[in-house]
PDB file of C-alpha atoms in Angstrom:
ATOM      1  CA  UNK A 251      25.330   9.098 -15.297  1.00 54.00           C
ATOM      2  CA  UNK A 252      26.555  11.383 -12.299  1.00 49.00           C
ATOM      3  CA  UNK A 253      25.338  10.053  -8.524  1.00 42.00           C
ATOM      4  CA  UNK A 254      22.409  11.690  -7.258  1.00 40.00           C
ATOM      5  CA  UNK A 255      22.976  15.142  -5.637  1.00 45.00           C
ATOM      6  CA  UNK A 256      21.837  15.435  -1.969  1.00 37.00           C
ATOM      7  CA  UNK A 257      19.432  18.384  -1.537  1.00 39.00           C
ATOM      8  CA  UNK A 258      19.448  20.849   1.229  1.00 36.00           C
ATOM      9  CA  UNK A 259      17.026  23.297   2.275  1.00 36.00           C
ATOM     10  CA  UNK A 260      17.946  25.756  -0.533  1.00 47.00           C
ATOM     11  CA  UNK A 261      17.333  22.443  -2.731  1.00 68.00           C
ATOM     12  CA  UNK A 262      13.753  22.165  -1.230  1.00 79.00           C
ATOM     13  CA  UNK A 263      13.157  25.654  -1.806  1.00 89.00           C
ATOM     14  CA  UNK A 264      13.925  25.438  -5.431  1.00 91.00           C
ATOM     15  CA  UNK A 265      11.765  22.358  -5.827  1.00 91.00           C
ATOM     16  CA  UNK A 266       9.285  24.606  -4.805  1.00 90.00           C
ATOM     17  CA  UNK A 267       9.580  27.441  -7.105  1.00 90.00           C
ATOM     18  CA  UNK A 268      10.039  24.732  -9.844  1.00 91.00           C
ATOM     19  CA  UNK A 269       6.815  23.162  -8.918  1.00 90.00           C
ATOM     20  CA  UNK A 270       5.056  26.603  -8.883  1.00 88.00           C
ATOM     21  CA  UNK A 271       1.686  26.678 -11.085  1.00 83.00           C
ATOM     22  CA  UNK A 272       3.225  30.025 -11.778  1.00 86.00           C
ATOM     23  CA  UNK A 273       6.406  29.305 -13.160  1.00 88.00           C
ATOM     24  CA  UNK A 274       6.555  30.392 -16.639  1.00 88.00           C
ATOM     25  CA  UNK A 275       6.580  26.828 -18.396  1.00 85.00           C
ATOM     26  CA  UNK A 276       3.596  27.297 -19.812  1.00 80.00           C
ATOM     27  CA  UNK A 277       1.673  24.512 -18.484  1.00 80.00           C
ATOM     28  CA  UNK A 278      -1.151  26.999 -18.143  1.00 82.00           C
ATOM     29  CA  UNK A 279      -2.005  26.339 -21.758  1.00 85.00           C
ATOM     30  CA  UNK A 280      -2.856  22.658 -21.104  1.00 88.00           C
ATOM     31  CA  UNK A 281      -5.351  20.506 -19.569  1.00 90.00           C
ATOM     32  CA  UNK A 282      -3.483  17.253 -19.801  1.00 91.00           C
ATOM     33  CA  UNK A 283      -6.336  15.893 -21.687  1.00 92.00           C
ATOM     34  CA  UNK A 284      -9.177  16.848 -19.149  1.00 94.00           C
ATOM     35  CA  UNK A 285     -10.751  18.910 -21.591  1.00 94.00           C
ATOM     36  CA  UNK A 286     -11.287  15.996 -24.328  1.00 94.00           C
ATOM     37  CA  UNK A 287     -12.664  14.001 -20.964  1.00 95.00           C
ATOM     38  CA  UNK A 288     -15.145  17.121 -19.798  1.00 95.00           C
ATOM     39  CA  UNK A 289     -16.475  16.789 -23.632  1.00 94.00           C
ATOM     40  CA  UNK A 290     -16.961  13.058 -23.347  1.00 94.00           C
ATOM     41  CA  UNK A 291     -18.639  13.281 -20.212  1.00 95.00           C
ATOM     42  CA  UNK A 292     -15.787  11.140 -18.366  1.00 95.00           C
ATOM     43  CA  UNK A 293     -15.099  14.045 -16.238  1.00 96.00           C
ATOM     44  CA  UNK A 294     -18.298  15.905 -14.983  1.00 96.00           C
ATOM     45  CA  UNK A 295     -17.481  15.891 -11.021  1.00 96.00           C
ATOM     46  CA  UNK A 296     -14.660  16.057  -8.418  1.00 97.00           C
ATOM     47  CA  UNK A 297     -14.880  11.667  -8.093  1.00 97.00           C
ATOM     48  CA  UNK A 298     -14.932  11.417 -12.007  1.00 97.00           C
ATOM     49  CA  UNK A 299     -11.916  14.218 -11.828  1.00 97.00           C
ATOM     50  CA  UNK A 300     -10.353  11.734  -8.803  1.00 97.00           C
ATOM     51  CA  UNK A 301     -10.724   8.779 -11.330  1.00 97.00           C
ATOM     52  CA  UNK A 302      -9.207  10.681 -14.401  1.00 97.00           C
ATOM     53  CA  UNK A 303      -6.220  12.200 -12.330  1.00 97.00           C
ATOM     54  CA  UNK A 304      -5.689   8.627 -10.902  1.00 97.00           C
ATOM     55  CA  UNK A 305      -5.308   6.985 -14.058  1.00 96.00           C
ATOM     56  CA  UNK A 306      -3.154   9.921 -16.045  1.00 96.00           C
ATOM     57  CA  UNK A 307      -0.611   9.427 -12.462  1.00 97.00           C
ATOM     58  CA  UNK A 308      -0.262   5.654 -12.793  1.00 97.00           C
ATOM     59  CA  UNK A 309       0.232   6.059 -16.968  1.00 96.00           C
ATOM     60  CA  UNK A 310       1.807   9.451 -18.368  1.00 95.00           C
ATOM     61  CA  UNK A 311       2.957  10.459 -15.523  1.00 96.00           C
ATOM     62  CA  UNK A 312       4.750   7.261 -14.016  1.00 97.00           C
ATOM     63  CA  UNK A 313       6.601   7.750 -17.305  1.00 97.00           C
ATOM     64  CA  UNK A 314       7.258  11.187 -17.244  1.00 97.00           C
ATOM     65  CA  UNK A 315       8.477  10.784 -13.867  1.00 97.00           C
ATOM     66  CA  UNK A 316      10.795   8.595 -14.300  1.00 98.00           C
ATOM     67  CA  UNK A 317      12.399  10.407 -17.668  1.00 98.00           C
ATOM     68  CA  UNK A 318      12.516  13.163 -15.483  1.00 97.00           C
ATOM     69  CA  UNK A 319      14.876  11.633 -12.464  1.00 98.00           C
ATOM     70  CA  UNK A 320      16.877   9.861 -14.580  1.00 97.00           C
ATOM     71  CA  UNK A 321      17.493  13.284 -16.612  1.00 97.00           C
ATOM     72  CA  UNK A 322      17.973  14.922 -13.103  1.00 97.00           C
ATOM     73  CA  UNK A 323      20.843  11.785 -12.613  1.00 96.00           C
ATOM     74  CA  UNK A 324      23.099  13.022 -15.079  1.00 95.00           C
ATOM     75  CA  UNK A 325      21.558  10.164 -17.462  1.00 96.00           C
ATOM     76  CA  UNK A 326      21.952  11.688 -21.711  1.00 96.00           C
ATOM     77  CA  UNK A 327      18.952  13.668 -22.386  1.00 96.00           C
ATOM     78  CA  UNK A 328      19.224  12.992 -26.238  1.00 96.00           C
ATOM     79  CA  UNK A 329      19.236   9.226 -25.629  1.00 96.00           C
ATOM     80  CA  UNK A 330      16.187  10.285 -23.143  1.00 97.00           C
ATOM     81  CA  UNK A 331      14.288  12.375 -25.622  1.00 96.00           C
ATOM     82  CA  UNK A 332      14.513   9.281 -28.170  1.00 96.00           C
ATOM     83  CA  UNK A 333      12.716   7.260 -25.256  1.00 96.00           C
ATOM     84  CA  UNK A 334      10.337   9.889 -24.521  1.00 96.00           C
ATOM     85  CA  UNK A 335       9.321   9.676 -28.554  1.00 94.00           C
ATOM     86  CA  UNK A 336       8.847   6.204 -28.431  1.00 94.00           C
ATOM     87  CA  UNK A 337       7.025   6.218 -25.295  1.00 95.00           C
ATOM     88  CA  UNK A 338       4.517   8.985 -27.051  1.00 94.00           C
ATOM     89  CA  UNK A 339       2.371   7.315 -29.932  1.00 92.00           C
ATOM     90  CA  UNK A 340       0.246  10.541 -30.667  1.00 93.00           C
ATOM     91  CA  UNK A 341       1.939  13.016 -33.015  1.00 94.00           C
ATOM     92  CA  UNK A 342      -0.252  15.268 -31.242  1.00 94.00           C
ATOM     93  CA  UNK A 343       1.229  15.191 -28.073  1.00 93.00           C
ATOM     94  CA  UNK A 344       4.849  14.812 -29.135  1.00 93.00           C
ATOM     95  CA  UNK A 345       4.191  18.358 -30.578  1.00 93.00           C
ATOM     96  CA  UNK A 346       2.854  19.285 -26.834  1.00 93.00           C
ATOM     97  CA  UNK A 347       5.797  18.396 -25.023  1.00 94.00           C
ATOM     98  CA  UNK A 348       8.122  19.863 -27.465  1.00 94.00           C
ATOM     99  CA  UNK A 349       6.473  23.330 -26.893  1.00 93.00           C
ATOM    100  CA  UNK A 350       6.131  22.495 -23.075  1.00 94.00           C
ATOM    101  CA  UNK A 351      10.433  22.040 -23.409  1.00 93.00           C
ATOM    102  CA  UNK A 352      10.945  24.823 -25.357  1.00 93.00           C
ATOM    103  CA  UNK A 353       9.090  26.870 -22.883  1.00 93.00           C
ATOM    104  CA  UNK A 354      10.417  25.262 -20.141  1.00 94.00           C
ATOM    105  CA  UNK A 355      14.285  25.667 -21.445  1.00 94.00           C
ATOM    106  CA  UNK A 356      13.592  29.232 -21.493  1.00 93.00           C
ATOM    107  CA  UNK A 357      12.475  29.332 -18.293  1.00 94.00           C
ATOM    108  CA  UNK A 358      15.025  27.103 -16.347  1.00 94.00           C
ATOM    109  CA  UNK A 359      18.062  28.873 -18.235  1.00 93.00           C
ATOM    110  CA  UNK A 360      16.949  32.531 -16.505  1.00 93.00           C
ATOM    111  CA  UNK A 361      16.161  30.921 -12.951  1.00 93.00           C
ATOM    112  CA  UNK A 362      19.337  28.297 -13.064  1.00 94.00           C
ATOM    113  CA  UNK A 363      21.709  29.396 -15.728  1.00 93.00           C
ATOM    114  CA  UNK A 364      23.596  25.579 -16.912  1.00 92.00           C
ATOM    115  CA  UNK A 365      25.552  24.566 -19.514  1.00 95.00           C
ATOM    116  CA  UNK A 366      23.626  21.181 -19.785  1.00 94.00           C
ATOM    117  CA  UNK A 367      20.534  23.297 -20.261  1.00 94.00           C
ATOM    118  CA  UNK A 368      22.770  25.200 -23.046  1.00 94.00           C
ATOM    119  CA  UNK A 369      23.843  21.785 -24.378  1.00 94.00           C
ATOM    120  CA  UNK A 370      20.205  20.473 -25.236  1.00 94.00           C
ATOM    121  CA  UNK A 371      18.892  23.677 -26.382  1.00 91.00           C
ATOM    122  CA  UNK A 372      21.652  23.755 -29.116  1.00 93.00           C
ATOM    123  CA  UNK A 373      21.441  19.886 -29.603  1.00 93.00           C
ATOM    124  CA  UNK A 374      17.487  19.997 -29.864  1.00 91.00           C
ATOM    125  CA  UNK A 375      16.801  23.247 -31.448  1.00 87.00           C
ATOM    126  CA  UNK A 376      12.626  22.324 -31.704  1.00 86.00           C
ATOM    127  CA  UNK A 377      13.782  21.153 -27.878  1.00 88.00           C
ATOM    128  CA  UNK A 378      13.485  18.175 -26.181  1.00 93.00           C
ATOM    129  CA  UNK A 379       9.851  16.426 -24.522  1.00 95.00           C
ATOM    130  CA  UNK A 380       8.685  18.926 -21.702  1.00 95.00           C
ATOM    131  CA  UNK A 381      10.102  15.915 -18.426  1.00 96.00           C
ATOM    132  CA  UNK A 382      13.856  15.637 -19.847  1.00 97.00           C
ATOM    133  CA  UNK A 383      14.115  19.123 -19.861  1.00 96.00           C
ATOM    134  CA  UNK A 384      12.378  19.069 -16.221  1.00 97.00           C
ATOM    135  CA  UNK A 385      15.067  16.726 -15.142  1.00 97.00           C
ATOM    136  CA  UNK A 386      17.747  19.069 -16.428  1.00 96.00           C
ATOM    137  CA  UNK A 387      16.268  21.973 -14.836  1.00 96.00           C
ATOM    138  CA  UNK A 388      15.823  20.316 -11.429  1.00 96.00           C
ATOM    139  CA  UNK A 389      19.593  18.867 -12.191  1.00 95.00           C
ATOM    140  CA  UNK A 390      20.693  23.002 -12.255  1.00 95.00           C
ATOM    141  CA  UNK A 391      18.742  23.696  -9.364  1.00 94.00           C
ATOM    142  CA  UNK A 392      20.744  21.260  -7.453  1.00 94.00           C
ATOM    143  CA  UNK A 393      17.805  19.115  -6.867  1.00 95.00           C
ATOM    144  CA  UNK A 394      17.856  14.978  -7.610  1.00 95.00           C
ATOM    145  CA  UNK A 395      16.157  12.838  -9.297  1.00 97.00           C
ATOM    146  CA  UNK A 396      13.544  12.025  -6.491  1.00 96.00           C
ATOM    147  CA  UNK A 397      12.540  16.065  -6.488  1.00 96.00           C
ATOM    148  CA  UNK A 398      12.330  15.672 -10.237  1.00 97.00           C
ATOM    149  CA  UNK A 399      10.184  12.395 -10.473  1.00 97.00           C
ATOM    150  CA  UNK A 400       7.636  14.296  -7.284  1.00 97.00           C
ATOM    151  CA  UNK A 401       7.676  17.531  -9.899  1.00 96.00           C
ATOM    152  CA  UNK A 402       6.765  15.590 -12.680  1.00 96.00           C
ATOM    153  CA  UNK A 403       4.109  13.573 -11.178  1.00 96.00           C
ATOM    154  CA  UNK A 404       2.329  16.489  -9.417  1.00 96.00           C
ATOM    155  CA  UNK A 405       2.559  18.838 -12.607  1.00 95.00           C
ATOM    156  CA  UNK A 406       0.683  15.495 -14.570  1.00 94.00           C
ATOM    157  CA  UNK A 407      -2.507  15.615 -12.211  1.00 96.00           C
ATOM    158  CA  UNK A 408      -2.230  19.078 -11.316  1.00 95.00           C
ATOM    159  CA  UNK A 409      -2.734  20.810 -14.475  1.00 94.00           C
ATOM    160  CA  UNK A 410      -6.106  18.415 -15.303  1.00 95.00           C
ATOM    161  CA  UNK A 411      -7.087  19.504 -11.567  1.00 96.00           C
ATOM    162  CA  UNK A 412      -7.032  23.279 -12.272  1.00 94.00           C
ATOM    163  CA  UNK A 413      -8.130  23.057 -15.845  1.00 95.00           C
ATOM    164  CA  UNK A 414     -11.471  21.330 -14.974  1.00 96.00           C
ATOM    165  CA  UNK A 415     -11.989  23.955 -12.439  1.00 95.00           C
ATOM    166  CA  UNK A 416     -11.712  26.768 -15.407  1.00 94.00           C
ATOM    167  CA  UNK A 417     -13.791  24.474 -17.768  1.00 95.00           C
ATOM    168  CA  UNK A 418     -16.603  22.957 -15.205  1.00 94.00           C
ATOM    169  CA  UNK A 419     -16.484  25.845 -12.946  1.00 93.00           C
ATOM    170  CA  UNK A 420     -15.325  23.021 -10.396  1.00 94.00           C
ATOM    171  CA  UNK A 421     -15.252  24.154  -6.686  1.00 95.00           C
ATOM    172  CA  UNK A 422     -11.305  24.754  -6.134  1.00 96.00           C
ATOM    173  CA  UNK A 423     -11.352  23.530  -2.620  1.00 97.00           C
ATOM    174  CA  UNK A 424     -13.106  20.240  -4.164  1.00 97.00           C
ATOM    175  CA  UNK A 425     -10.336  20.177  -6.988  1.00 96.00           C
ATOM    176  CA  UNK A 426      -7.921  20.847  -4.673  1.00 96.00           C
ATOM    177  CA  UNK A 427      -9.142  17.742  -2.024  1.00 97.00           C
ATOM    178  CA  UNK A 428      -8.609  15.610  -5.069  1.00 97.00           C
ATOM    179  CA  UNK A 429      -4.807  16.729  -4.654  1.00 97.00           C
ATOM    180  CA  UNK A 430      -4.678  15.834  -1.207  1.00 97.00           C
ATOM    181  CA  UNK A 431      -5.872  12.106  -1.600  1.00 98.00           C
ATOM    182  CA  UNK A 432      -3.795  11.578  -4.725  1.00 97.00           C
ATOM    183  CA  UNK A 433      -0.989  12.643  -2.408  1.00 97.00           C
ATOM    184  CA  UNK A 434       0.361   9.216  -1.013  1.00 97.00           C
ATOM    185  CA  UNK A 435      -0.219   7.771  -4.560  1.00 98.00           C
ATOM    186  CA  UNK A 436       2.004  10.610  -6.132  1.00 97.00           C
ATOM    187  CA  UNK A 437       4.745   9.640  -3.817  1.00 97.00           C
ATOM    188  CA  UNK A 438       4.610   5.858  -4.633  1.00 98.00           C
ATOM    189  CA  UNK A 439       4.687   6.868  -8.262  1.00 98.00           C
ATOM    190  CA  UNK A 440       7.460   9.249  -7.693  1.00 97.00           C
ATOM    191  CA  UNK A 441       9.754   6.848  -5.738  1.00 97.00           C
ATOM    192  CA  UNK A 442       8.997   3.911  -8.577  1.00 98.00           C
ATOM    193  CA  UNK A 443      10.253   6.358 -11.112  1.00 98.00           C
ATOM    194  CA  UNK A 444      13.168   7.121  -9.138  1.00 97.00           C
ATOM    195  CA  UNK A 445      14.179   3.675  -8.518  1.00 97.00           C
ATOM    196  CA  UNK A 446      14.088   3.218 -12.516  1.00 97.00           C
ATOM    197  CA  UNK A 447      15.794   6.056 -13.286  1.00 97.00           C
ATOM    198  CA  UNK A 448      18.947   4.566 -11.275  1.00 96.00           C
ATOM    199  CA  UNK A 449      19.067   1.652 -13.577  1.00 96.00           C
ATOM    200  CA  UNK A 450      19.264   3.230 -16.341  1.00 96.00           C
ATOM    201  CA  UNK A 451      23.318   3.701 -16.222  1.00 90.00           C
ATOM    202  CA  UNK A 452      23.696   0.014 -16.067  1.00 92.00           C
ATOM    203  CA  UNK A 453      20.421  -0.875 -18.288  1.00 95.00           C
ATOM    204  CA  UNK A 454      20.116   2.241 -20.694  1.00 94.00           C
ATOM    205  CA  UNK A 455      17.082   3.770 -21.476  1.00 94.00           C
ATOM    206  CA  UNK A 456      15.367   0.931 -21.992  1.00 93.00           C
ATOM    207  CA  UNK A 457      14.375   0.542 -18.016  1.00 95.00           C
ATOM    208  CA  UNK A 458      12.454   2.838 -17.407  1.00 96.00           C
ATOM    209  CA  UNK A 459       8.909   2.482 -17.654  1.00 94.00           C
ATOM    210  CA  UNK A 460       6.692   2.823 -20.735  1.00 93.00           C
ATOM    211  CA  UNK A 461       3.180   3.082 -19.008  1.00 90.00           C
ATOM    212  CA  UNK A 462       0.519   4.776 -21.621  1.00 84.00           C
ATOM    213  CA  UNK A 463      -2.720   5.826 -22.012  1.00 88.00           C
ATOM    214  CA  UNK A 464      -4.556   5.066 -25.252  1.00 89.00           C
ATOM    215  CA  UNK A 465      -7.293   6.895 -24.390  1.00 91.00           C
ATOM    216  CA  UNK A 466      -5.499  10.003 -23.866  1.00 91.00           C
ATOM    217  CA  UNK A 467      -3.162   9.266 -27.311  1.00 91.00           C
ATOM    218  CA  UNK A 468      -6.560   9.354 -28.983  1.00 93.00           C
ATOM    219  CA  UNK A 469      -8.458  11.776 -27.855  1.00 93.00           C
ATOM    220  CA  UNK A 470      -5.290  14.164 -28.316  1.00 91.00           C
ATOM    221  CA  UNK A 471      -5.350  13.791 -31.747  1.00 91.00           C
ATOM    222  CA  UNK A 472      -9.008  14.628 -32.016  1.00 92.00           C
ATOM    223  CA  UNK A 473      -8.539  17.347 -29.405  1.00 89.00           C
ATOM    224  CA  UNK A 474      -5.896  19.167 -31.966  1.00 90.00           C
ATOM    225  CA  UNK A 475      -8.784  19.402 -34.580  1.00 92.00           C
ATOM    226  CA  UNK A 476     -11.338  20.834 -32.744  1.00 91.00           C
ATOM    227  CA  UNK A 477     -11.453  24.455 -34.428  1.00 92.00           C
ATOM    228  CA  UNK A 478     -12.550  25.686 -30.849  1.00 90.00           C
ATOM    229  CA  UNK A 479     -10.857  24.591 -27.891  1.00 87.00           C
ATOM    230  CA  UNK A 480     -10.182  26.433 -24.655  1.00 86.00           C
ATOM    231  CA  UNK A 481      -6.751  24.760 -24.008  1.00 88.00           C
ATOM    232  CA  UNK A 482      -3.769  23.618 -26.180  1.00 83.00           C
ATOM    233  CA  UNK A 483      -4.205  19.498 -25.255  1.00 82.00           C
TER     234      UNK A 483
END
């Protein structure tokens, strides 16, 4: 595993269109699990939303986070996509972050041509879970692992923010407020995951954290047999 990089101000701006709702990663597509929660009624409001987001952060995304930075830190990504499978009970959402890399790949390789990037997509033709490749796309950017594990851990309570907007018709300045007061919890999240991510060349995969969400691993498989849903998880 390489050292970290250290970012400039071209690094920061790159973070920035990598963080971009807009970037074509197709995160669009999913709500992260919100819409399973608007369904059961655990999400009806901007606090219930606050509560949701807060718990996905300290989970999922604590562990997507970190697979991301240590990705970014030159750690294997197949060894990394192995730990991402084991850290992902629901067949259902392996699938997810499979597509979410595959888009993602595609993405990354036009904005920040690498031959890493080239690497996994020929090593991981299906592609690899949607946070190794983020890792590897923050790694061509010539962002580090900290920039990684803050992309990772905003995308995992950002895309449940906008989606309940589109499914509760949710003020956006409300969903967006629950943002701002995740904010300092994102960046203790972020900088956990980063200091795991640097033990991983001495400790292997195996240090980084494996933080789930059984609620979310099973209400993702009954979310993928709903014969009507609005978003993909």
């Amino acid at each position: 595993m390489d050292a970290p990089r250290t970012v400039g101000g071209t690094g920061r701006a790159a973070l920035l269109v990598l963080a971009d709702g807009r970037f074509p990663a197709g995160g669009h597509a999913h709500s992260g699990g919100a819409e399973a929660a608007v369904k059961a009624g655990r999400i009806a409001c901007a606090p219930t939303l606050e509560e949701f987001c807060r718990g996905r952060l300290h989970t999922t995304g604590l562990t997507a986070a970190a697979l991301a930075a240590a990705a970014a830190a030159g750690a294997d990504p197949l060894a990394l996509d192995e730990a991402a499978d084991a850290r992902t009970p629901s067949a259902a959402l392996r699938a997810a972050a499979r597509r979410l890399g595959r888009q993602l790949v595609s993405a990354a390789r036009a904005a920040w041509p690498s031959p890493e990037l080239e690497a996994l997509a020929a090593a991981r033709p299906r592609c690899a879970h949607q946070p190794v490749v983020l890792g590897l796309a923050a790694r061509a950017a010539g962002l580090g692992p900290p920039d990684a594990a803050h992309a990772a851990a905003y995308e995992c309570v950002s895309g449940p923010a906008t989606a309940v907007v589109r499914l509760l018709g949710l003020d956006p300045f409300a969903a967006t407020a629950v943002l701002a007061r995740l904010a300092p919890e994102l960046d203790e999240v972020a900088a956990a995951a980063t200091e795991a991510a640097a033990r991983v060349r001495a400790e292997g995969p195996g240090a980084l954290p494996a933080a789930s969400a059984p609620l979310l691993e099973i209400t993702a498989e009954e979310h993928a047999a709903w014969p009507v849903r609005l978003f993909a998880t």
